[in-house]
mmCIF file of C-alpha atoms in Angstrom:
data_model
loop_
_atom_site.group_PDB
_atom_site.id
_atom_site.type_symbol
_atom_site.label_atom_id
_atom_site.label_comp_id
_atom_site.label_asym_id
_atom_site.label_seq_id
_atom_site.Cartn_x
_atom_site.Cartn_y
_atom_site.Cartn_z
ATOM 1 C CA LEU S 1 -2.840 180.762 305.586
ATOM 2 C CA THR S 2 -3.893 179.031 308.914
ATOM 3 C CA VAL S 3 -2.547 181.504 311.385
ATOM 4 C CA GLY S 4 -3.699 184.710 309.564
ATOM 5 C CA PRO S 5 -7.487 184.246 309.428
ATOM 6 C CA ILE S 6 -7.471 182.980 312.990
ATOM 7 C CA MET S 7 -5.510 185.748 314.437
ATOM 8 C CA ARG S 8 -6.689 188.550 312.234
ATOM 9 C CA PRO S 9 -9.864 189.305 314.308
ATOM 10 C CA VAL S 10 -7.798 189.321 317.418
ATOM 11 C CA THR S 11 -5.155 191.666 316.220
ATOM 12 C CA ASP S 12 -7.663 194.008 314.693
ATOM 13 C CA ARG S 13 -9.417 194.238 317.998
ATOM 14 C CA LEU S 14 -6.145 195.016 319.869
ATOM 15 C CA LYS S 15 -5.233 197.573 317.257
ATOM 16 C CA VAL S 16 -2.197 195.713 315.878
ATOM 17 C CA SER S 17 -1.424 196.773 312.244
ATOM 18 C CA ARG S 18 -2.030 194.135 309.540
ATOM 19 C CA GLU S 19 1.583 194.893 308.401
ATOM 20 C CA LYS S 20 2.768 193.706 311.824
ATOM 21 C CA LEU S 21 0.686 190.566 311.719
ATOM 22 C CA ALA S 22 1.902 189.753 308.133
ATOM 23 C CA PHE S 23 5.449 190.207 309.237
ATOM 24 C CA ILE S 24 5.151 187.947 312.280
ATOM 25 C CA ILE S 25 3.471 185.176 310.081
ATOM 26 C CA ASP S 26 6.089 185.483 307.329
ATOM 27 C CA ALA S 27 9.187 185.577 309.716
ATOM 28 C CA THR S 28 8.057 182.644 311.800
ATOM 29 C CA ALA S 29 7.262 180.309 308.785
ATOM 30 C CA ALA S 30 10.194 179.785 306.523
ATOM 31 C CA PRO S 31 12.895 180.454 309.057
ATOM 32 C CA ILE S 32 11.421 177.804 311.249
ATOM 33 C CA ALA S 33 10.864 175.401 308.425
ATOM 34 C CA GLY S 34 14.555 175.929 307.399
ATOM 35 C CA ILE S 35 16.020 174.793 310.693
ATOM 36 C CA ALA S 36 13.328 172.165 311.696
ATOM 37 C CA LEU S 37 14.938 168.666 312.226
ATOM 38 C CA ILE S 38 11.799 167.089 310.575
ATOM 39 C CA SER S 39 10.173 168.818 307.741
ATOM 40 C CA THR S 40 9.519 168.470 304.032
ATOM 41 C CA TRP S 41 12.476 170.768 303.436
ATOM 42 C CA VAL S 42 14.972 168.279 304.929
ATOM 43 C CA ALA S 43 15.091 165.693 302.163
ATOM 44 C CA TYR S 44 15.645 168.311 299.491
ATOM 45 C CA GLU S 45 18.442 170.051 301.494
ATOM 46 C CA VAL S 46 20.113 166.787 302.593
ATOM 47 C CA GLY S 47 19.999 165.571 298.874
ATOM 48 C CA LEU S 48 21.844 168.747 297.767
ATOM 49 C CA ILE S 49 24.402 168.358 300.554
ATOM 50 C CA ARG S 50 25.050 164.592 299.701
ATOM 51 C CA ASP S 51 25.464 165.457 296.037
ATOM 52 C CA GLY S 52 27.818 168.358 296.793
ATOM 53 C CA TYR S 53 30.050 166.252 299.051
ATOM 54 C CA GLN S 54 30.158 163.438 296.492
ATOM 55 C CA ALA S 55 31.327 165.996 293.907
ATOM 56 C CA ILE S 56 34.501 166.575 296.004
ATOM 57 C CA GLY S 57 35.067 162.832 296.685
ATOM 58 C CA LEU S 58 33.737 162.869 300.291
ATOM 59 C CA THR S 59 31.203 160.573 301.844
ATOM 60 C CA GLY S 60 29.386 160.967 305.130
ATOM 61 C CA ASN S 61 26.124 161.363 306.778
ATOM 62 C CA ALA S 62 24.426 164.212 304.911
ATOM 63 C CA TYR S 63 21.766 164.573 307.513
ATOM 64 C CA GLY S 64 24.392 164.948 310.150
ATOM 65 C CA ILE S 65 26.001 167.703 308.111
ATOM 66 C CA PHE S 66 22.602 169.346 307.788
ATOM 67 C CA VAL S 67 22.152 169.358 311.594
ATOM 68 C CA GLN S 68 25.611 170.820 311.958
ATOM 69 C CA THR S 69 24.578 173.717 309.806
ATOM 70 C CA ILE S 70 21.776 174.791 312.208
ATOM 71 C CA PRO S 71 24.026 176.889 314.509
ATOM 72 C CA TYR S 72 25.205 178.690 311.385
ATOM 73 C CA ARG S 73 21.740 179.730 310.216
ATOM 74 C CA PHE S 74 22.372 183.134 311.748
ATOM 75 C CA TYR S 75 19.520 184.942 309.933
ATOM 76 C CA ASN S 76 16.926 182.293 310.862
ATOM 77 C CA ILE S 77 17.850 182.450 314.513
ATOM 78 C CA TYR S 78 18.208 186.248 314.778
ATOM 79 C CA ILE S 79 14.921 186.982 313.057
ATOM 80 C CA LEU S 80 13.073 184.709 315.499
ATOM 81 C CA PHE S 81 14.734 186.434 318.481
ATOM 82 C CA PHE S 82 14.022 189.779 316.826
ATOM 83 C CA ILE S 83 10.284 189.144 316.798
ATOM 84 C CA ILE S 84 10.187 187.955 320.323
ATOM 85 C CA LEU S 85 12.062 191.108 321.591
ATOM 86 C CA ALA S 86 10.072 193.507 319.471
ATOM 87 C CA VAL S 87 6.784 192.198 320.742
ATOM 88 C CA TRP S 88 8.013 191.981 324.370
ATOM 89 C CA LEU S 89 9.513 195.464 324.453
ATOM 90 C CA LYS S 90 6.768 197.005 322.248
ATOM 91 C CA ARG S 91 9.365 198.756 320.110
ATOM 92 C CA ASP S 92 9.353 199.309 316.396
ATOM 93 C CA PHE S 93 11.281 201.361 313.855
ATOM 94 C CA GLY S 94 11.149 202.406 310.281
ATOM 95 C CA PRO S 95 7.852 201.993 308.184
ATOM 96 C CA MET S 96 6.550 199.416 310.801
ATOM 97 C CA TYR S 97 6.657 201.928 313.546
ATOM 98 C CA ALA S 98 4.462 204.262 311.454
ATOM 99 C CA ALA S 99 1.984 201.459 310.735
ATOM 100 C CA GLU S 100 1.816 200.505 314.424
ATOM 101 C CA MET S 101 1.308 204.102 315.510
ATOM 102 C CA ARG S 102 -1.442 204.482 312.903
ATOM 103 C CA ALA S 103 -3.208 201.395 314.182
ATOM 104 C CA ARG S 104 -2.781 202.360 317.901
ATOM 105 C CA THR S 105 -3.597 205.962 317.576
ATOM 106 C CA HIS S 106 -6.328 205.953 315.034
ATOM 107 C CA GLY S 107 -7.460 202.371 315.005
ATOM 108 C CA LYS S 108 -6.600 201.910 311.382
ATOM 109 C CA VAL S 109 -5.148 198.512 310.916
ATOM 110 C CA LEU S 110 -4.819 199.175 307.236
ATOM 111 C CA ALA S 111 -3.505 202.325 305.447
ATOM 112 C CA ASP S 112 -6.127 204.570 303.860
ATOM 113 C CA ASN S 113 -4.967 203.570 300.358
ATOM 114 C CA ALA S 114 -4.286 199.949 301.145
ATOM 115 C CA VAL S 115 -5.617 197.201 298.924
ATOM 116 C CA PRO S 116 -5.593 194.143 301.218
ATOM 117 C CA MET S 117 -4.998 190.780 299.671
ATOM 118 C CA ALA S 118 -8.230 189.296 301.081
ATOM 119 C CA SER S 119 -11.576 188.980 299.128
ATOM 120 C CA ASP S 120 -14.801 190.241 300.330
ATOM 121 C CA GLU S 121 -15.860 186.727 300.984
ATOM 122 C CA ALA S 122 -13.159 186.153 303.574
ATOM 123 C CA THR S 123 -13.581 189.486 305.390
ATOM 124 C CA THR S 124 -17.360 189.513 305.557
ATOM 125 C CA LEU S 125 -17.739 186.133 307.169
ATOM 126 C CA GLU S 126 -19.175 186.699 310.652
ATOM 127 C CA PRO S 127 -20.940 184.324 313.130
ATOM 128 C CA ALA S 128 -24.596 184.666 313.549
ATOM 129 C CA ALA S 129 -26.005 186.515 316.629
ATOM 130 C CA HIS S 130 -27.138 183.323 318.395
ATOM 131 C CA VAL S 131 -23.641 181.746 318.154
ATOM 132 C CA LYS S 132 -21.878 181.391 321.482
ATOM 133 C CA PRO S 133 -18.065 181.625 320.795
ATOM 134 C CA SER S 134 -16.158 178.506 321.873
ATOM 135 C CA VAL S 135 -12.416 177.837 321.977
ATOM 136 C CA TRP S 136 -13.057 174.224 320.735
ATOM 137 C CA SER S 137 -14.313 175.699 317.379
ATOM 138 C CA ALA S 138 -10.623 176.477 316.771
ATOM 139 C CA ILE S 139 -8.892 173.707 318.626
ATOM 140 C CA LEU S 140 -10.632 170.793 317.084
ATOM 141 C CA PRO S 141 -10.432 171.708 313.393
ATOM 142 C CA ILE S 142 -6.874 173.020 313.714
ATOM 143 C CA GLY S 143 -5.931 170.092 315.812
ATOM 144 C CA THR S 144 -7.308 167.822 313.186
ATOM 145 C CA LEU S 145 -5.314 169.699 310.557
ATOM 146 C CA MET S 146 -2.066 169.215 312.489
ATOM 147 C CA VAL S 147 -2.587 165.616 313.473
ATOM 148 C CA ALA S 148 -3.766 164.666 310.023
ATOM 149 C CA ALA S 149 -0.787 166.368 308.393
ATOM 150 C CA PHE S 150 1.808 164.719 310.831
ATOM 151 C CA LEU S 151 0.308 161.272 310.136
ATOM 152 C CA GLY S 152 -0.122 161.917 306.472
ATOM 153 C CA PHE S 153 3.458 162.960 306.007
ATOM 154 C CA TYR S 154 4.583 159.725 307.739
ATOM 155 C CA PHE S 155 2.344 157.275 305.894
ATOM 156 C CA ASN S 156 2.457 158.996 302.502
ATOM 157 C CA GLY S 157 6.275 159.026 302.706
ATOM 158 C CA TYR S 158 6.392 155.371 303.828
ATOM 159 C CA GLN S 159 4.463 154.463 300.731
ATOM 160 C CA ASN S 160 6.832 156.432 298.520
ATOM 161 C CA ILE S 161 9.959 154.668 299.689
ATOM 162 C CA ASP S 162 11.417 152.642 296.824
ATOM 163 C CA ASP S 163 14.804 151.498 298.293
ATOM 164 C CA PRO S 164 14.399 148.160 300.058
ATOM 165 C CA ALA S 165 17.278 148.949 302.355
ATOM 166 C CA VAL S 166 15.770 152.181 303.485
ATOM 167 C CA LEU S 167 12.342 150.422 303.867
ATOM 168 C CA ALA S 168 13.891 147.750 306.048
ATOM 169 C CA THR S 169 15.502 150.551 308.216
ATOM 170 C CA VAL S 170 12.046 152.129 308.779
ATOM 171 C CA ASN S 171 10.355 148.750 309.447
ATOM 172 C CA ALA S 172 13.064 147.883 312.002
ATOM 173 C CA SER S 173 12.238 150.942 314.144
ATOM 174 C CA PRO S 174 9.089 152.619 312.692
ATOM 175 C CA LEU S 175 8.885 155.255 315.508
ATOM 176 C CA SER S 176 12.476 156.282 315.710
ATOM 177 C CA PHE S 177 13.574 159.731 314.765
ATOM 178 C CA ALA S 178 15.522 158.494 311.742
ATOM 179 C CA SER S 179 12.375 156.752 310.428
ATOM 180 C CA MET S 180 10.244 159.774 310.857
ATOM 181 C CA ARG S 181 12.834 161.841 309.007
ATOM 182 C CA ILE S 182 13.030 159.388 306.177
ATOM 183 C CA CYS S 183 9.216 159.146 305.801
ATOM 184 C CA PHE S 184 8.734 162.979 306.116
ATOM 185 C CA GLY S 185 11.399 163.575 303.514
ATOM 186 C CA ALA S 186 9.805 161.134 301.047
ATOM 187 C CA SER S 187 6.251 162.422 301.308
ATOM 188 C CA ASP S 188 4.331 164.507 298.827
ATOM 189 C CA ALA S 189 3.572 167.572 300.925
ATOM 190 C CA SER S 190 0.987 168.998 298.414
ATOM 191 C CA VAL S 191 -1.098 165.987 298.503
ATOM 192 C CA VAL S 192 -0.889 165.469 302.335
ATOM 193 C CA LEU S 193 -1.642 169.082 303.185
ATOM 194 C CA PHE S 194 -4.763 169.114 300.809
ATOM 195 C CA GLN S 195 -6.097 165.941 302.388
ATOM 196 C CA ALA S 196 -5.460 167.308 305.928
ATOM 197 C CA ALA S 197 -7.126 170.581 305.190
ATOM 198 C CA LEU S 198 -10.062 168.802 303.627
ATOM 199 C CA LEU S 199 -10.464 166.618 306.659
ATOM 200 C CA ALA S 200 -10.231 169.569 309.049
ATOM 201 C CA SER S 201 -12.851 171.397 306.980
ATOM 202 C CA LEU S 202 -15.236 168.386 307.243
ATOM 203 C CA VAL S 203 -14.688 168.410 311.061
ATOM 204 C CA ALA S 204 -15.537 172.038 311.208
ATOM 205 C CA ILE S 205 -18.678 171.505 309.072
ATOM 206 C CA ALA S 206 -19.730 168.658 311.396
ATOM 207 C CA MET S 207 -19.248 170.814 314.427
ATOM 208 C CA ALA S 208 -21.293 173.624 312.945
ATOM 209 C CA VAL S 209 -24.152 171.297 312.069
ATOM 210 C CA SER S 210 -24.101 169.271 315.313
ATOM 211 C CA ARG S 211 -24.000 172.384 317.486
ATOM 212 C CA LYS S 212 -26.839 173.970 315.438
ATOM 213 C CA ILE S 213 -24.644 176.893 314.538
ATOM 214 C CA MET S 214 -25.815 176.648 310.918
ATOM 215 C CA PRO S 215 -27.775 174.094 308.855
ATOM 216 C CA LEU S 216 -25.738 171.678 306.535
ATOM 217 C CA LYS S 217 -26.607 173.655 303.374
ATOM 218 C CA GLU S 218 -25.298 176.940 304.891
ATOM 219 C CA ALA S 219 -22.220 175.244 306.241
ATOM 220 C CA ILE S 220 -21.237 173.943 302.791
ATOM 221 C CA GLU S 221 -21.980 177.321 301.254
ATOM 222 C CA THR S 222 -19.647 178.855 303.865
ATOM 223 C CA PHE S 223 -16.993 176.264 303.115
ATOM 224 C CA VAL S 224 -17.312 177.175 299.306
ATOM 225 C CA THR S 225 -17.134 180.850 300.154
ATOM 226 C CA GLY S 226 -13.764 180.211 301.951
ATOM 227 C CA ILE S 227 -12.441 178.557 298.915
ATOM 228 C CA LYS S 228 -13.517 181.482 296.693
ATOM 229 C CA SER S 229 -11.494 183.797 298.928
ATOM 230 C CA MET S 230 -8.411 181.996 297.609
ATOM 231 C CA ASN S 231 -8.880 182.967 293.875
ATOM 232 C CA ILE S 232 -6.808 186.131 294.311
ATOM 233 C CA THR S 233 -3.915 184.217 295.858
ATOM 234 C CA ALA S 234 -4.021 181.574 293.175
ATOM 235 C CA VAL S 235 -3.793 184.231 290.398
ATOM 236 C CA ILE S 236 -0.927 186.084 292.093
ATOM 237 C CA LEU S 237 1.007 182.866 292.664
ATOM 238 C CA LEU S 238 0.536 181.807 289.101
ATOM 239 C CA LEU S 239 1.911 185.271 287.818
ATOM 240 C CA ALA S 240 4.804 185.055 290.424
ATOM 241 C CA TRP S 241 5.762 181.571 289.329
ATOM 242 C CA SER S 242 5.622 182.705 285.639
ATOM 243 C CA LEU S 243 7.945 185.561 286.306
ATOM 244 C CA SER S 244 10.318 183.318 288.167
ATOM 245 C CA GLY S 245 10.266 180.862 285.335
ATOM 246 C CA VAL S 246 11.103 183.608 282.845
ATOM 247 C CA MET S 247 14.042 184.859 285.039
ATOM 248 C CA LYS S 248 15.384 181.234 285.283
ATOM 249 C CA GLU S 249 15.137 180.805 281.423
ATOM 250 C CA LEU S 250 17.098 184.082 280.973
ATOM 251 C CA GLY S 251 19.866 182.702 283.202
ATOM 252 C CA THR S 252 19.474 185.500 285.817
ATOM 253 C CA ALA S 253 20.982 183.270 288.595
ATOM 254 C CA SER S 254 23.718 181.855 286.473
ATOM 255 C CA TYR S 255 24.783 185.362 285.417
ATOM 256 C CA LEU S 256 24.929 186.412 289.124
ATOM 257 C CA VAL S 257 26.980 183.475 290.143
ATOM 258 C CA GLY S 258 29.477 184.137 287.321
ATOM 259 C CA ALA S 259 29.805 187.718 288.108
ATOM 260 C CA LEU S 260 30.198 187.509 291.816
ATOM 261 C CA SER S 261 32.034 184.248 292.602
ATOM 262 C CA ASP S 262 35.581 185.001 291.147
ATOM 263 C CA ALA S 263 38.789 185.359 293.336
ATOM 264 C CA LEU S 264 37.452 185.763 296.847
ATOM 265 C CA PRO S 265 39.400 185.662 300.060
ATOM 266 C CA ALA S 266 38.474 182.500 302.002
ATOM 267 C CA TYR S 267 37.196 184.338 305.074
ATOM 268 C CA LEU S 268 34.778 186.356 302.964
ATOM 269 C CA LEU S 269 33.414 183.354 301.077
ATOM 270 C CA PRO S 270 30.500 182.577 303.639
ATOM 271 C CA SER S 271 29.360 186.128 303.633
ATOM 272 C CA ILE S 272 29.565 186.550 299.828
ATOM 273 C CA ILE S 273 27.596 183.293 299.406
ATOM 274 C CA PHE S 274 24.937 184.587 301.855
ATOM 275 C CA ILE S 275 24.627 187.879 299.881
ATOM 276 C CA LEU S 276 24.736 186.067 296.599
ATOM 277 C CA GLY S 277 21.986 183.664 297.673
ATOM 278 C CA SER S 278 19.974 186.561 298.872
ATOM 279 C CA ILE S 279 20.136 188.299 295.541
ATOM 280 C CA ILE S 280 19.181 185.261 293.541
ATOM 281 C CA SER S 281 16.322 184.287 295.815
ATOM 282 C CA PHE S 282 15.046 187.878 295.908
ATOM 283 C CA ALA S 283 15.163 188.098 292.108
ATOM 284 C CA THR S 284 13.617 184.745 291.374
ATOM 285 C CA GLY S 285 11.347 184.499 294.476
ATOM 286 C CA THR S 286 12.353 180.830 295.241
ATOM 287 C CA SER S 287 14.512 179.545 298.058
ATOM 288 C CA TYR S 288 14.504 175.993 296.730
ATOM 289 C CA GLY S 289 15.706 177.065 293.248
ATOM 290 C CA THR S 290 18.462 179.119 294.861
ATOM 291 C CA MET S 291 19.658 176.238 296.986
ATOM 292 C CA GLY S 292 19.731 174.002 293.931
ATOM 293 C CA ILE S 293 21.811 176.588 292.010
ATOM 294 C CA LEU S 294 24.304 177.558 294.635
ATOM 295 C CA MET S 295 24.920 174.292 296.598
ATOM 296 C CA PRO S 296 26.755 172.412 293.772
ATOM 297 C CA LEU S 297 29.012 175.515 293.321
ATOM 298 C CA THR S 298 29.599 176.295 297.001
ATOM 299 C CA ILE S 299 30.781 173.017 298.466
ATOM 300 C CA PRO S 300 33.570 172.366 295.872
ATOM 301 C CA LEU S 301 34.555 176.128 296.097
ATOM 302 C CA ALA S 302 34.654 176.099 299.891
ATOM 303 C CA PHE S 303 36.650 172.890 300.138
ATOM 304 C CA ALA S 304 39.116 174.192 297.615
ATOM 305 C CA MET S 305 39.707 177.411 299.508
ATOM 306 C CA ASN S 306 39.670 175.892 302.970
ATOM 307 C CA PRO S 307 39.303 172.131 303.460
ATOM 308 C CA ALA S 308 38.495 172.382 307.127
ATOM 309 C CA PRO S 309 35.084 170.524 307.768
ATOM 310 C CA GLU S 310 33.818 173.447 309.835
ATOM 311 C CA PHE S 311 34.384 175.992 307.007
ATOM 312 C CA VAL S 312 32.640 173.826 304.447
ATOM 313 C CA VAL S 313 29.653 173.368 306.889
ATOM 314 C CA LEU S 314 29.654 177.171 307.500
ATOM 315 C CA SER S 315 29.483 177.804 303.781
ATOM 316 C CA VAL S 316 26.655 175.237 303.371
ATOM 317 C CA GLY S 317 24.741 177.042 306.097
ATOM 318 C CA SER S 318 25.249 180.399 304.345
ATOM 319 C CA VAL S 319 23.671 178.906 301.160
ATOM 320 C CA LEU S 320 20.616 177.647 303.039
ATOM 321 C CA THR S 321 20.217 180.837 305.094
ATOM 322 C CA GLY S 322 20.814 183.393 302.255
ATOM 323 C CA ALA S 323 18.125 181.585 300.167
ATOM 324 C CA ILE S 324 15.563 181.969 302.934
ATOM 325 C CA PHE S 325 16.465 185.691 303.558
ATOM 326 C CA GLY S 326 16.140 186.574 299.941
ATOM 327 C CA ASP S 327 12.898 184.626 299.693
ATOM 328 C CA HIS S 328 11.473 186.218 302.829
ATOM 329 C CA CYS S 329 11.988 189.713 301.325
ATOM 330 C CA SER S 330 11.030 189.042 297.678
ATOM 331 C CA PRO S 331 7.634 190.448 296.588
ATOM 332 C CA ILE S 332 7.174 187.567 294.127
ATOM 333 C CA SER S 333 7.931 184.896 296.714
ATOM 334 C CA ASP S 334 5.024 182.488 297.400
ATOM 335 C CA THR S 335 5.632 182.733 301.173
ATOM 336 C CA THR S 336 5.496 186.499 301.034
ATOM 337 C CA ILE S 337 2.402 186.488 298.994
ATOM 338 C CA LEU S 338 0.620 183.917 301.196
ATOM 339 C CA SER S 339 1.602 185.816 304.374
ATOM 340 C CA SER S 340 -0.119 188.981 302.903
ATOM 341 C CA MET S 341 -3.044 186.854 302.022
ATOM 342 C CA GLY S 342 -3.410 185.222 305.364
ATOM 343 C CA ALA S 343 -3.117 188.598 307.242
ATOM 344 C CA GLY S 344 -5.457 190.404 304.876
ATOM 345 C CA CYS S 345 -2.690 192.885 304.342
ATOM 346 C CA ASP S 346 -1.780 195.137 301.379
ATOM 347 C CA HIS S 347 1.109 193.197 299.716
ATOM 348 C CA ILE S 348 3.329 196.127 298.942
ATOM 349 C CA ASP S 349 2.841 197.467 302.439
ATOM 350 C CA HIS S 350 3.856 194.092 303.794
ATOM 351 C CA VAL S 351 6.991 193.981 301.621
ATOM 352 C CA ARG S 352 7.902 197.662 302.455
ATOM 353 C CA THR S 353 7.568 197.323 306.200
ATOM 354 C CA GLN S 354 9.148 193.907 306.488
ATOM 355 C CA LEU S 355 12.087 194.804 304.270
ATOM 356 C CA THR S 356 13.545 197.152 306.845
ATOM 357 C CA TYR S 357 13.532 194.535 309.562
ATOM 358 C CA ALA S 358 14.851 191.733 307.279
ATOM 359 C CA VAL S 359 17.728 193.700 305.960
ATOM 360 C CA THR S 360 18.702 194.888 309.436
ATOM 361 C CA VAL S 361 18.798 191.254 310.736
ATOM 362 C CA ALA S 362 20.708 190.168 307.614
ATOM 363 C CA GLY S 363 23.297 192.807 308.219
ATOM 364 C CA LEU S 364 23.694 191.536 311.785
ATOM 365 C CA ALA S 365 23.956 188.004 310.410
ATOM 366 C CA ILE S 366 26.835 189.069 308.311
ATOM 367 C CA VAL S 367 28.672 191.378 310.788
ATOM 368 C CA THR S 368 28.285 189.271 313.854
ATOM 369 C CA GLY S 369 27.950 185.841 312.168
ATOM 370 C CA TYR S 370 29.458 184.980 308.821
ATOM 371 C CA LEU S 371 32.433 187.358 308.884
ATOM 372 C CA PRO S 372 33.552 186.414 312.377
ATOM 373 C CA ALA S 373 32.901 182.684 311.753
ATOM 374 C CA GLY S 374 34.828 182.895 308.452
ATOM 375 C CA LEU S 375 37.788 184.269 310.344
ATOM 376 C CA GLY S 376 37.624 181.287 312.662
ATOM 377 C CA LEU S 377 35.599 182.565 315.663
ATOM 378 C CA PRO S 378 33.579 179.595 317.062
ATOM 379 C CA VAL S 379 29.843 179.570 316.901
ATOM 380 C CA THR S 380 29.591 179.588 320.665
ATOM 381 C CA MET S 381 30.929 183.235 320.430
ATOM 382 C CA THR S 382 29.222 184.435 317.253
ATOM 383 C CA LEU S 383 25.675 183.426 318.212
ATOM 384 C CA PRO S 384 25.639 185.240 321.594
ATOM 385 C CA LEU S 385 27.368 188.208 319.838
ATOM 386 C CA GLY S 386 24.548 188.343 317.284
ATOM 387 C CA ILE S 387 21.780 187.863 319.798
ATOM 388 C CA LEU S 388 23.199 190.750 321.773
ATOM 389 C CA GLY S 389 23.461 192.848 318.697
ATOM 390 C CA THR S 390 19.755 192.144 317.847
ATOM 391 C CA ALA S 391 18.728 193.135 321.357
ATOM 392 C CA LEU S 392 20.750 196.440 321.147
ATOM 393 C CA VAL S 393 19.236 197.400 317.725
ATOM 394 C CA ILE S 394 15.673 196.879 319.033
ATOM 395 C CA ARG S 395 16.442 198.750 322.296
ATOM 396 C CA PHE S 396 18.075 201.789 320.816
ATOM 397 C CA ALA S 397 16.674 201.963 317.223
ATOM 398 C CA GLY S 398 13.208 200.997 318.186
ATOM 399 C CA LYS S 399 10.671 203.501 319.488
ATOM 400 C CA LYS S 400 8.062 202.661 322.061
ATOM 401 C CA VAL S 401 4.769 201.748 320.567
ATOM 402 C CA ASP S 402 2.034 201.989 323.341
ATOM 403 C CA ALA S 403 -1.610 202.881 323.135
#
């Protein structure tokens, strides 16, 4: 939601399709959050890992196990490399190629029948004729947002720590990596992000008034107009969460687990878990829920089939990665919806163009990642193999897009 409105005028001027912008936003959000060493995801994922290992009678550093899974997040790593190469080589394929050629050739960043997920309020906001553009108009508010969010995660999480032993650890070394991880994990992200966004908005209003870009009344009206542009997103998210809730009550995920998790060869387990996690996450639109469903099943199953620590870690990584892949593709996922909203793109067009790329990278993750790793190939060989496969796909399947 931050990147889209900022970059949309730039990509429109450079004739980059809204579909491509939405894909870049979507594919660099959750995949990064999933492998970040400090994020609001970490506490949830570490908690699931800790509970799963306790279920099989093992104790250890759950955060250390989480870090060990990062090299096995094949989809996350490959999709980021895929984006860099696609942009660098100016090559696309499938529906995205058609969208890019439409934008480059005819200047149509949206299809003729597209219904962009952006309200008129957001798309009609333009600076007045007397306004001289300045890069600081972006740097200061967005910088405020980032700094306030970082500090807010730390202090909000610190206040939420109830365990005296954990609190003593943080107090002993408040600026250490471990302390930041603990505080970030204990923070309430929704509260912190709201407060940081509000503070950044106040900074933007103050800048507009002090630089005589607009009077205070108009600045506040513009702020309210921006909030109104979020109405369509709120409605769609509400409906998406409702649909996800209905599927959960129907037992969709439990049925899929029971139908697909019987009698598997050990080397196929990581691949099957990745596919199963993808299906559940795609159907329900939630990566968090998928992780919570599969992790308690995966760790005991993987340990029973192959008690090697590396195999269990590989299986844990496949749960976390499959959940993100399915969520990335799902039309009812909040991240997919918000990416369409931020980019001002037709939601179905975003899902359709993104799906080809996501499925291709997921296939590479299975063929060059989870299958070889399940057979015992070290990650030092599987990762370079997958990166090479990604490069070859873009080079030979992609067609040159150049104005």
